[in-house]
Amino acid sequence: MTLLALKEDRPTPKAVYNWRVYTCAAIASFASCMIGYDSSFIGTTLALPSFTKEFDFASYTPGALALLQSNIVSVYQAGAFFGSLFAYATSYFLGRRKSLMAFSVVFIIGAAIMLAADGQGRGIAPIIAGRVLAGFGVGGASNMVPIYISELAPPAVRGRLVGIYELGWQIGGLVGFWINYGVNTTMAPTRSQWLIPFAVQLIPAGLLFLGSFWIPESPRWLFANGKREEAMEVLCWMRNLEPTDRYIVEEVSYVDADLERYSREVGKGFWKPFLSLKQRKVQWRFFLGGMLFFWQNGSGINAINYYSPTVFKSIGITGTNTGFLTTGIFGVVKMVLTVIWLLWLVDLAGRRRMLFIGATGGSLCMWFIGAYIKIAGPGSAKAEDAKLTSGGIAAIFFFYLWTAFYTPSWNATPWVINSEMFDQNTRSLGQASAAANNWLWNFIVSRFTPQMFLKMEYGVYFFFASLMLLSTVFIYFFVPETKSIPLEAMNRLFEIKPVHNANKILMTELNFDRNPEREESSLDEKDRVTQIESAV
């Protein structure tokens, strides 16, 4: 199997894998660029000498400063929590494309307000208020983009295309990690030095706003809202095929069957998906989606993203530029591994296997780092006396090894699974729930990380290491493999037991796994479509 080989759910024309679907995914993923940038630049910005001087951080006690920093960071996640929930309403009434447009405008307004902060009259309040609005914008976008991409994507490349969302996150994060190293080494410590990182937020948000005028609406949303002619036009354009092509006919039949079933079982309307929450199988998927983000945040990733200078100081790295440089390298490692995950691992190795490997390997690395800090106590050394020992170098190596385990596994896979495991009628609500869970756990981590490092020290690493080990048990027993499964067959996937064999069983049931050529010759088009619909 070659690096870019695909496992298709049925014989697929090459024209389906065209530039249009990739371009639409890339434009929508400017949203994740602004999310990634905002998640990474704030921690190092709070450590810039110009910023700490302008807002007089030296006058705060350690406890008061930790509280202020956690408030500046965590109001963003609080806004994102509510934005991700509100996105359900905008998605239902406006659609995916117009929702992205609206949330990009909200983000731009929030980013602009932050630029009004100063150390005199207005103080730091505009940054806090602006981060609430910016968080609301990214929360809504984090709901919309995975749904939008998954509804455009052919099954064989759905993981890869949703992975572009994660790639955008890492590109934004890479810029965010390095920008403060750049301004700190090339600019005098003036107000302009810390304003530049805040102003750069406007770039990806502006690109998303402009790009949203070009990308089409999701064809599945159009089908669900009775705009069949426009839906067919968009779908044929996206697949680069004629309406009479067999692939288009089959795909439309799957969508129609899915919509008909849920119209019968759940019903259409804004509130109907809420009524479906009475069903245990729907409740279970909502629970799984939320727990995936609990375990993701339990890895410690957002403690590192938001407070990287604090994290590296605990290992023994001192000096502003040294801390920024180490953080920047962290961003590079994540970026490179995300590309590897995107091109190969997500659609070939699958979701479950990567989550297992990432959690197990990452946990071992966290145990080592915590043990080193317990024994050596590097974070307690004064800056002028601090010297990085061989044990400290090993700890840094294990930190980057942890990054290598985490990035191609827990970094994006929860977003991929959540984007594909809900049916058409509950997809927007399910993704809203999943995104809200992400930002809720994100808020808790960002709000309490500074206090955790003050009180627990090395225990923080043991805490995250334990959670990563527990996540492997959860994945094995409760999360099925979703790779290569059509969206319309997800219900059947989650009904199959045992969970660890569900993907293989379903692929066999649908006759998609081993002999698509034999099926092609033995079934005419009508029989094949009927067989698939009955299985679904």
Coordinates of C-alpha atoms in Angstrom, one line a residue:
M1 CA 0.0 0.0 0.0
T2 CA 1.5 3.4 -1.0
L3 CA 1.7 6.4 1.2
L4 CA -1.4 8.1 -0.2
A5 CA -3.4 4.9 -1.0
L6 CA -7.1 5.1 -0.1
K7 CA -9.5 2.5 1.2
E8 CA -12.8 3.3 -0.6
D9 CA -16.3 2.4 0.5
R10 CA -17.2 1.6 -3.1
P11 CA -15.7 2.0 -6.6
T12 CA -15.0 5.8 -6.9
P13 CA -14.2 7.8 -10.0
K14 CA -10.9 9.6 -9.8
A15 CA -12.7 12.8 -10.6
V16 CA -14.2 12.8 -7.1
Y17 CA -10.8 13.5 -5.6
N18 CA -10.4 16.9 -7.2
W19 CA -9.1 20.3 -6.2
R20 CA -12.5 21.7 -5.4
V21 CA -13.2 19.6 -2.3
Y22 CA -9.6 20.2 -1.0
T23 CA -9.8 24.0 -1.7
C24 CA -13.2 24.3 0.1
A25 CA -11.8 22.4 3.1
A26 CA -8.7 24.6 3.1
I27 CA -10.7 27.9 3.0
A28 CA -13.0 26.7 5.8
S29 CA -9.9 25.8 7.8
F30 CA -8.8 29.4 8.0
A31 CA -11.1 29.2 11.1
S32 CA -8.8 26.7 12.7
C33 CA -5.8 29.0 11.8
M34 CA -7.3 31.7 14.0
I35 CA -8.1 29.2 16.7
G36 CA -4.6 27.7 16.7
Y37 CA -3.0 31.2 16.7
D38 CA -5.2 32.4 19.6
S39 CA -4.4 29.2 21.6
S40 CA -0.7 29.6 21.3
F41 CA 0.3 33.3 21.1
I42 CA -1.4 34.3 24.4
G43 CA 0.9 32.4 26.8
T44 CA 4.2 33.8 25.4
T45 CA 2.6 37.3 25.0
L46 CA 1.9 37.4 28.7
A47 CA 5.6 36.7 29.3
L48 CA 6.8 39.5 27.0
P49 CA 8.8 42.1 29.0
S50 CA 6.9 44.9 27.3
F51 CA 3.6 43.4 28.2
T52 CA 4.5 42.7 31.8
K53 CA 5.9 46.2 32.2
E54 CA 3.0 48.0 30.7
F55 CA 0.5 46.2 32.9
D56 CA 2.7 46.2 36.0
F57 CA 2.8 42.5 36.6
A58 CA 5.7 43.0 39.1
S59 CA 3.2 44.6 41.6
Y60 CA 1.2 41.4 41.9
T61 CA 1.8 38.6 44.4
P62 CA 2.4 35.2 42.7
G63 CA -1.1 34.0 43.6
A64 CA -2.7 37.2 42.3
L65 CA -0.6 37.1 39.1
A66 CA -1.6 33.5 38.5
L67 CA -5.2 34.5 38.9
L68 CA -4.9 37.4 36.5
Q69 CA -3.2 35.3 33.8
S70 CA -5.7 32.5 34.1
N71 CA -8.5 35.0 33.8
I72 CA -7.0 36.5 30.6
V73 CA -6.6 33.1 29.1
S74 CA -9.8 31.4 30.3
V75 CA -12.4 34.0 29.3
Y76 CA -11.6 33.0 25.8
Q77 CA -12.6 29.4 26.4
A78 CA -15.7 30.6 28.3
G79 CA -16.8 32.6 25.2
A80 CA -16.0 29.6 23.0
F81 CA -18.2 27.4 25.1
F82 CA -21.3 29.5 24.5
G83 CA -20.3 30.2 20.8
S84 CA -20.2 26.5 20.1
L85 CA -23.7 26.0 21.5
F86 CA -25.1 29.1 19.7
A87 CA -23.7 27.6 16.4
Y88 CA -26.5 25.0 16.5
A89 CA -29.0 27.8 16.0
T90 CA -27.1 29.6 13.2
S91 CA -26.4 26.3 11.5
Y92 CA -30.1 25.4 11.4
F93 CA -31.4 28.8 10.2
L94 CA -28.4 30.1 8.2
G95 CA -26.5 27.0 7.1
R96 CA -22.9 26.1 7.4
R97 CA -21.4 28.8 5.1
K98 CA -23.2 31.8 6.4
S99 CA -22.5 30.7 10.0
L100 CA -18.8 30.7 9.3
M101 CA -19.2 34.2 7.8
A102 CA -21.0 35.4 10.9
F103 CA -18.6 33.9 13.4
S104 CA -15.6 35.4 11.6
V105 CA -17.2 38.8 11.9
V106 CA -17.6 38.3 15.7
F107 CA -14.0 37.3 16.0
I108 CA -12.8 40.3 14.1
I109 CA -14.7 42.6 16.3
G110 CA -13.3 41.0 19.4
A111 CA -9.7 41.1 18.1
A112 CA -10.1 44.8 17.3
I113 CA -11.3 45.6 20.8
M114 CA -8.2 44.0 22.3
L115 CA -6.0 46.5 20.5
A116 CA -7.5 49.3 22.6
A117 CA -5.9 48.1 25.8
D118 CA -3.1 50.1 27.5
G119 CA -1.4 50.4 30.8
Q120 CA -3.0 53.7 31.8
G121 CA -6.6 54.7 31.4
R122 CA -8.3 51.6 29.8
G123 CA -6.1 49.0 31.4
I124 CA -6.3 45.4 30.6
A125 CA -10.1 45.3 30.4
P126 CA -10.3 45.6 26.6
I127 CA -8.2 42.4 26.3
I128 CA -10.5 40.5 28.5
A129 CA -13.6 41.8 26.8
G130 CA -12.2 41.2 23.4
R131 CA -11.1 37.7 24.2
V132 CA -14.7 36.8 25.3
L133 CA -16.0 37.9 21.9
A134 CA -13.1 36.3 20.0
G135 CA -13.8 33.1 21.9
F136 CA -17.4 33.2 21.0
G137 CA -16.4 33.4 17.3
V138 CA -13.9 30.5 17.5
G139 CA -16.4 28.4 19.5
G140 CA -18.9 28.7 16.7
A141 CA -16.3 28.1 14.0
S142 CA -15.0 25.0 15.8
N143 CA -18.6 23.6 15.6
M144 CA -19.1 24.5 11.9
V145 CA -15.9 23.6 10.1
P146 CA -15.6 19.9 10.9
I147 CA -19.3 19.4 10.0
Y148 CA -19.0 21.4 6.8
I149 CA -15.9 19.5 5.7
S150 CA -17.2 16.0 6.6
E151 CA -20.4 16.7 4.6
L152 CA -18.4 17.6 1.6
A153 CA -15.9 14.8 1.8
P154 CA -15.9 11.4 0.0
P155 CA -15.7 8.7 2.6
A156 CA -12.2 7.5 1.6
V157 CA -10.6 11.0 2.3
R158 CA -13.0 12.3 5.0
G159 CA -10.4 11.8 7.7
R160 CA -7.8 13.5 5.6
L161 CA -10.0 16.5 4.7
V162 CA -11.2 17.0 8.3
G163 CA -7.5 16.7 9.1
I164 CA -6.9 19.9 7.0
Y165 CA -8.9 21.6 9.8
E166 CA -6.2 20.3 12.2
L167 CA -3.4 21.3 9.9
G168 CA -4.8 24.9 9.9
W169 CA -4.8 24.8 13.7
Q170 CA -1.2 23.8 13.7
I171 CA -0.2 26.4 11.1
G172 CA -1.8 29.1 13.3
G173 CA -0.2 27.6 16.4
L174 CA 3.2 27.6 14.8
V175 CA 2.9 31.3 13.9
G176 CA 1.6 32.0 17.4
F177 CA 4.5 30.1 19.1
W178 CA 7.2 31.9 17.0
I179 CA 5.8 35.4 16.7
N180 CA 6.8 36.5 20.3
Y181 CA 10.2 35.0 19.8
G182 CA 10.5 37.2 16.7
V183 CA 9.2 40.5 18.3
N184 CA 11.3 39.9 21.5
T185 CA 14.5 39.5 19.5
T186 CA 14.0 42.2 16.9
M187 CA 12.0 45.0 18.6
A188 CA 12.5 47.2 21.6
P189 CA 10.2 46.4 24.5
T190 CA 7.6 49.1 23.7
R191 CA 3.8 49.0 23.4
S192 CA 4.1 48.1 19.7
Q193 CA 6.0 44.9 20.6
W194 CA 3.0 43.3 22.3
L195 CA 0.4 44.9 20.0
I196 CA 1.7 43.1 16.9
P197 CA 0.9 39.6 18.2
F198 CA -2.7 40.8 19.0
A199 CA -3.1 42.4 15.6
V200 CA -2.0 39.3 13.7
Q201 CA -5.3 37.6 14.8
L202 CA -7.1 39.7 12.3
I203 CA -5.3 38.0 9.3
P204 CA -6.8 34.5 9.4
A205 CA -10.2 35.8 10.5
G206 CA -10.2 38.2 7.5
L207 CA -9.2 35.4 5.1
L208 CA -12.1 33.2 6.4
F209 CA -14.6 36.0 6.0
L210 CA -13.5 36.7 2.4
G211 CA -13.3 33.0 1.6
S212 CA -16.8 32.3 2.9
F213 CA -18.2 34.3 -0.1
W214 CA -16.6 31.8 -2.5
I215 CA -17.2 28.4 -0.9
P216 CA -20.6 26.7 -1.5
E217 CA -23.1 25.6 1.1
S218 CA -23.0 22.0 2.3
P219 CA -25.1 19.9 -0.2
R220 CA -26.3 17.7 2.7
W221 CA -27.7 20.8 4.5
L222 CA -29.3 21.9 1.2
F223 CA -31.0 18.5 0.8
A224 CA -32.2 18.5 4.4
N225 CA -33.7 21.9 3.9
G226 CA -35.6 21.2 0.7
K227 CA -33.2 23.0 -1.7
R228 CA -32.8 19.9 -3.9
E229 CA -31.9 21.7 -7.2
E230 CA -29.2 23.8 -5.5
A231 CA -28.0 20.7 -3.6
M232 CA -27.6 18.7 -6.8
E233 CA -25.7 21.5 -8.5
V234 CA -23.3 21.9 -5.5
L235 CA -22.8 18.1 -5.2
C236 CA -22.0 17.6 -8.9
W237 CA -19.7 20.6 -8.9
M238 CA -17.9 19.3 -5.8
R239 CA -17.6 15.7 -7.2
N240 CA -16.8 17.0 -10.7
L241 CA -19.4 14.5 -12.1
E242 CA -22.6 14.7 -14.1
P243 CA -26.0 14.3 -12.2
T244 CA -26.6 11.0 -14.1
D245 CA -23.3 9.5 -13.0
R246 CA -23.7 6.3 -11.0
Y247 CA -21.6 7.6 -8.1
I248 CA -23.8 10.7 -7.8
V249 CA -27.0 8.6 -8.1
E250 CA -25.8 6.3 -5.3
E251 CA -24.7 9.2 -3.0
V252 CA -28.0 11.0 -3.4
S253 CA -29.9 7.8 -2.7
Y254 CA -27.9 7.3 0.5
V255 CA -28.7 10.9 1.6
D256 CA -32.4 10.6 0.7
A257 CA -32.7 7.3 2.6
D258 CA -31.0 8.8 5.7
L259 CA -33.2 11.9 5.6
E260 CA -36.4 9.8 5.1
R261 CA -35.6 7.5 8.0
Y262 CA -34.9 10.4 10.4
S263 CA -37.9 12.3 9.2
R264 CA -39.9 9.3 10.2
E265 CA -38.2 8.4 13.4
V266 CA -37.2 11.8 14.7
G267 CA -38.9 14.4 12.6
K268 CA -37.8 17.7 11.1
G269 CA -37.6 21.0 12.9
F270 CA -35.3 23.1 15.2
W271 CA -36.4 21.3 18.4
K272 CA -36.8 17.7 17.0
P273 CA -33.2 16.7 17.5
F274 CA -33.5 17.6 21.2
L275 CA -36.4 15.2 21.4
S276 CA -34.1 12.5 19.9
L277 CA -32.0 12.8 23.0
K278 CA -34.6 10.6 24.7
Q279 CA -33.2 7.8 22.7
R280 CA -30.4 5.9 24.5
K281 CA -28.4 5.4 21.3
V282 CA -28.3 9.1 20.7
Q283 CA -27.5 9.9 24.3
W284 CA -24.6 7.4 24.1
R285 CA -23.0 9.1 21.1
F286 CA -23.3 12.5 22.7
F287 CA -21.6 11.1 25.8
L288 CA -18.8 9.6 23.7
G289 CA -18.2 12.9 21.8
G290 CA -17.9 14.8 25.1
M291 CA -15.6 12.2 26.7
L292 CA -13.2 12.2 23.8
F293 CA -12.5 15.9 24.5
F294 CA -12.3 15.2 28.2
W295 CA -9.5 12.7 27.6
Q296 CA -7.9 15.0 25.0
N297 CA -7.7 17.8 27.6
G298 CA -6.6 15.3 30.2
S299 CA -3.5 14.7 28.2
G300 CA -2.2 18.1 29.3
I301 CA -2.0 19.7 25.9
N302 CA -3.8 22.9 26.7
A303 CA -1.8 23.4 29.8
I304 CA 1.2 23.4 27.5
N305 CA -0.4 25.5 24.7
Y306 CA -1.6 28.3 27.0
Y307 CA 1.2 28.3 29.6
S308 CA 4.3 27.0 27.7
P309 CA 6.7 29.4 29.5
T310 CA 5.5 28.1 32.9
V311 CA 5.7 24.5 31.7
F312 CA 9.3 24.9 30.4
K313 CA 10.3 26.8 33.5
S314 CA 9.2 23.8 35.6
I315 CA 11.6 21.6 33.6
G316 CA 14.5 24.0 34.2
I317 CA 14.5 26.2 31.1
T318 CA 15.2 29.8 32.1
G319 CA 15.4 33.1 30.1
T320 CA 12.6 34.7 28.1
N321 CA 14.1 34.0 24.7
T322 CA 15.2 30.5 25.6
G323 CA 11.7 29.7 26.7
F324 CA 10.2 31.2 23.5
L325 CA 12.7 29.2 21.4
T326 CA 11.8 26.0 23.1
T327 CA 8.1 26.7 22.7
G328 CA 8.7 27.5 19.0
I329 CA 10.4 24.2 18.4
F330 CA 7.4 22.5 20.1
G331 CA 5.2 24.2 17.5
V332 CA 7.4 22.9 14.6
V333 CA 7.3 19.3 15.9
K334 CA 3.5 19.5 16.1
M335 CA 3.3 20.9 12.6
V336 CA 5.5 18.2 11.0
L337 CA 3.7 15.4 12.7
T338 CA 0.3 16.8 11.8
V339 CA 1.3 16.6 8.1
I340 CA 2.3 13.0 8.6
W341 CA -0.9 12.2 10.3
L342 CA -2.9 14.0 7.6
L343 CA -1.3 12.3 4.6
W344 CA -1.1 8.8 6.0
L345 CA -2.1 7.8 9.5
V346 CA -5.7 9.1 9.8
D347 CA -7.2 7.2 6.9
L348 CA -4.8 4.2 6.9
A349 CA -3.9 3.5 10.5
G350 CA -7.3 4.5 11.6
R351 CA -8.7 6.4 14.6
R352 CA -8.6 3.8 17.4
R353 CA -5.1 2.5 16.8
M354 CA -3.6 6.0 16.9
L355 CA -5.5 6.9 20.1
F356 CA -4.1 3.8 21.8
I357 CA -0.5 4.5 20.8
G358 CA -0.7 8.2 21.6
A359 CA -2.2 7.7 25.1
T360 CA 0.2 4.9 26.1
G361 CA 3.4 6.5 24.8
G362 CA 2.4 10.0 26.0
S363 CA 1.7 8.7 29.5
L364 CA 5.1 7.1 29.8
C365 CA 6.7 10.4 28.8
M366 CA 4.7 12.4 31.4
W367 CA 5.7 9.9 34.1
F368 CA 9.4 10.5 33.3
I369 CA 9.1 14.3 33.3
G370 CA 7.2 14.3 36.6
A371 CA 9.8 12.0 38.2
Y372 CA 12.7 14.2 37.0
I373 CA 11.1 17.3 38.5
K374 CA 10.4 15.4 41.8
I375 CA 14.0 14.3 42.1
A376 CA 15.9 17.3 40.7
G377 CA 13.6 20.2 41.4
P378 CA 14.8 22.3 38.5
G379 CA 12.0 24.8 38.6
S380 CA 13.1 26.0 42.1
A381 CA 16.5 27.1 41.0
K382 CA 17.2 30.8 40.6
A383 CA 17.7 32.0 37.1
E384 CA 21.3 33.0 37.7
D385 CA 22.2 29.7 39.2
A386 CA 20.1 27.5 36.9
K387 CA 22.0 25.1 34.7
L388 CA 20.4 22.5 32.5
T389 CA 21.7 19.1 33.6
S390 CA 21.8 15.9 31.6
G391 CA 18.5 14.9 33.4
G392 CA 17.0 18.2 32.2
I393 CA 18.1 17.5 28.7
A394 CA 16.5 14.0 28.9
A395 CA 13.3 15.7 30.3
I396 CA 13.2 18.0 27.3
F397 CA 13.7 15.0 25.0
F398 CA 10.8 13.2 26.6
F399 CA 8.7 16.4 26.3
Y400 CA 9.2 16.4 22.6
L401 CA 8.7 12.6 22.5
W402 CA 5.3 13.2 24.2
T403 CA 4.5 15.7 21.5
A404 CA 5.4 13.0 18.9
F405 CA 2.9 10.6 20.5
Y406 CA 0.2 13.2 21.2
T407 CA 0.1 15.1 17.9
P408 CA -0.8 12.3 15.4
S409 CA -3.3 10.8 17.8
W410 CA -5.3 12.9 20.4
N411 CA -4.6 16.3 18.8
A412 CA -7.2 16.0 16.0
T413 CA -8.7 12.6 16.1
P414 CA -11.5 13.6 18.5
W415 CA -12.6 16.2 16.0
V416 CA -12.6 13.8 13.1
I417 CA -14.7 11.2 15.0
N418 CA -17.2 13.8 16.2
S419 CA -17.6 15.2 12.7
E420 CA -18.6 11.9 11.3
M421 CA -20.4 9.8 13.9
F422 CA -23.7 11.7 14.1
D423 CA -26.6 11.4 11.7
Q424 CA -27.9 14.2 9.5
N425 CA -30.7 15.3 12.0
T426 CA -28.5 15.3 15.0
R427 CA -25.1 16.3 13.4
S428 CA -25.3 20.0 14.2
L429 CA -26.5 19.5 17.7
G430 CA -24.0 16.7 18.3
Q431 CA -21.1 18.7 17.0
A432 CA -22.3 21.7 19.1
S433 CA -22.3 19.4 22.2
A434 CA -18.8 18.0 21.3
A435 CA -17.3 21.5 20.7
A436 CA -18.9 22.8 23.9
N437 CA -17.4 19.9 25.8
N438 CA -14.0 20.7 24.2
W439 CA -14.2 24.3 25.3
L440 CA -15.6 23.4 28.8
W441 CA -12.6 21.2 29.5
N442 CA -10.3 23.7 27.8
F443 CA -11.7 26.4 30.2
I444 CA -11.1 24.2 33.3
V445 CA -7.6 23.4 32.3
S446 CA -6.7 27.0 31.3
R447 CA -8.4 28.4 34.4
F448 CA -6.6 26.3 37.0
T449 CA -3.2 25.4 35.4
P450 CA -1.2 28.3 37.0
Q451 CA -2.6 27.3 40.4
M452 CA -1.9 23.6 39.8
F453 CA 1.7 24.4 39.0
L454 CA 2.0 26.5 42.2
K455 CA 0.5 23.8 44.4
M456 CA 1.2 20.4 42.8
E457 CA 4.5 21.1 40.9
Y458 CA 5.7 17.6 39.6
G459 CA 2.3 16.2 40.5
V460 CA 0.7 18.0 37.5
Y461 CA 2.6 15.6 35.2
F462 CA 1.6 12.5 37.1
F463 CA -2.0 13.7 37.0
F464 CA -2.0 14.0 33.2
A465 CA -0.1 10.8 32.8
S466 CA -2.7 8.9 34.8
L467 CA -5.6 10.3 32.7
M468 CA -3.8 9.3 29.5
L469 CA -3.6 5.7 30.7
L470 CA -7.3 5.6 31.7
S471 CA -8.2 6.9 28.2
T472 CA -6.9 3.6 26.6
V473 CA -9.5 1.6 28.5
F474 CA -12.3 3.9 27.5
I475 CA -11.3 3.8 23.8
Y476 CA -11.0 0.0 23.7
F477 CA -14.4 -0.7 25.2
F478 CA -16.5 2.1 23.9
V479 CA -15.2 3.8 20.7
P480 CA -15.6 1.9 17.3
E481 CA -13.3 2.5 14.3
T482 CA -15.0 5.0 11.9
K483 CA -12.6 5.1 9.0
S484 CA -14.0 4.4 5.6
I485 CA -17.6 4.1 6.9
P486 CA -20.2 6.2 4.9
L487 CA -21.9 8.9 7.1
E488 CA -25.2 7.3 6.4
A489 CA -24.1 3.9 7.9
M490 CA -22.8 5.3 11.3
N491 CA -26.0 4.3 13.1
R492 CA -25.4 0.6 12.2
L493 CA -21.7 0.9 13.2
F494 CA -22.6 2.0 16.8
E495 CA -25.1 -0.9 17.1
I496 CA -22.5 -3.6 16.4
K497 CA -20.8 -5.5 19.3
P498 CA -18.0 -6.1 20.2
V499 CA -16.9 -2.5 19.6
H500 CA -13.3 -3.4 18.7
N501 CA -14.6 -5.5 15.7
A502 CA -17.4 -3.2 14.6
N503 CA -15.7 -1.6 11.6
K504 CA -14.7 -4.9 10.1
I505 CA -18.1 -6.4 10.6
L506 CA -19.9 -3.5 9.0
M507 CA -17.6 -3.3 6.0
T508 CA -18.2 -7.0 5.4
E509 CA -22.0 -6.5 5.7
L510 CA -22.0 -3.7 3.1
N511 CA -19.8 -5.8 0.8
F512 CA -17.3 -3.0 0.6
D513 CA -14.3 -4.6 2.2
R514 CA -12.8 -7.4 0.0
N515 CA -14.5 -7.9 -3.3
P516 CA -16.0 -4.7 -4.8
E517 CA -15.2 -6.1 -8.3
R518 CA -17.3 -9.2 -7.7
E519 CA -20.2 -7.1 -6.3
E520 CA -20.0 -4.9 -9.4
S521 CA -20.4 -7.8 -11.7
S522 CA -23.1 -9.7 -9.7
L523 CA -25.4 -6.8 -8.8
D524 CA -27.1 -4.3 -11.1
E525 CA -27.4 -0.8 -9.9
K526 CA -30.9 -1.0 -8.5
D527 CA -30.1 -4.2 -6.5
R528 CA -26.9 -2.8 -5.0
V529 CA -28.5 0.5 -3.8
T530 CA -31.4 -1.5 -2.3
Q531 CA -29.0 -3.8 -0.5
I532 CA -27.0 -0.9 1.0
E533 CA -30.1 0.9 2.1
S534 CA -31.5 -2.2 3.8
A535 CA -28.2 -2.7 5.6
V536 CA -28.1 0.9 6.7

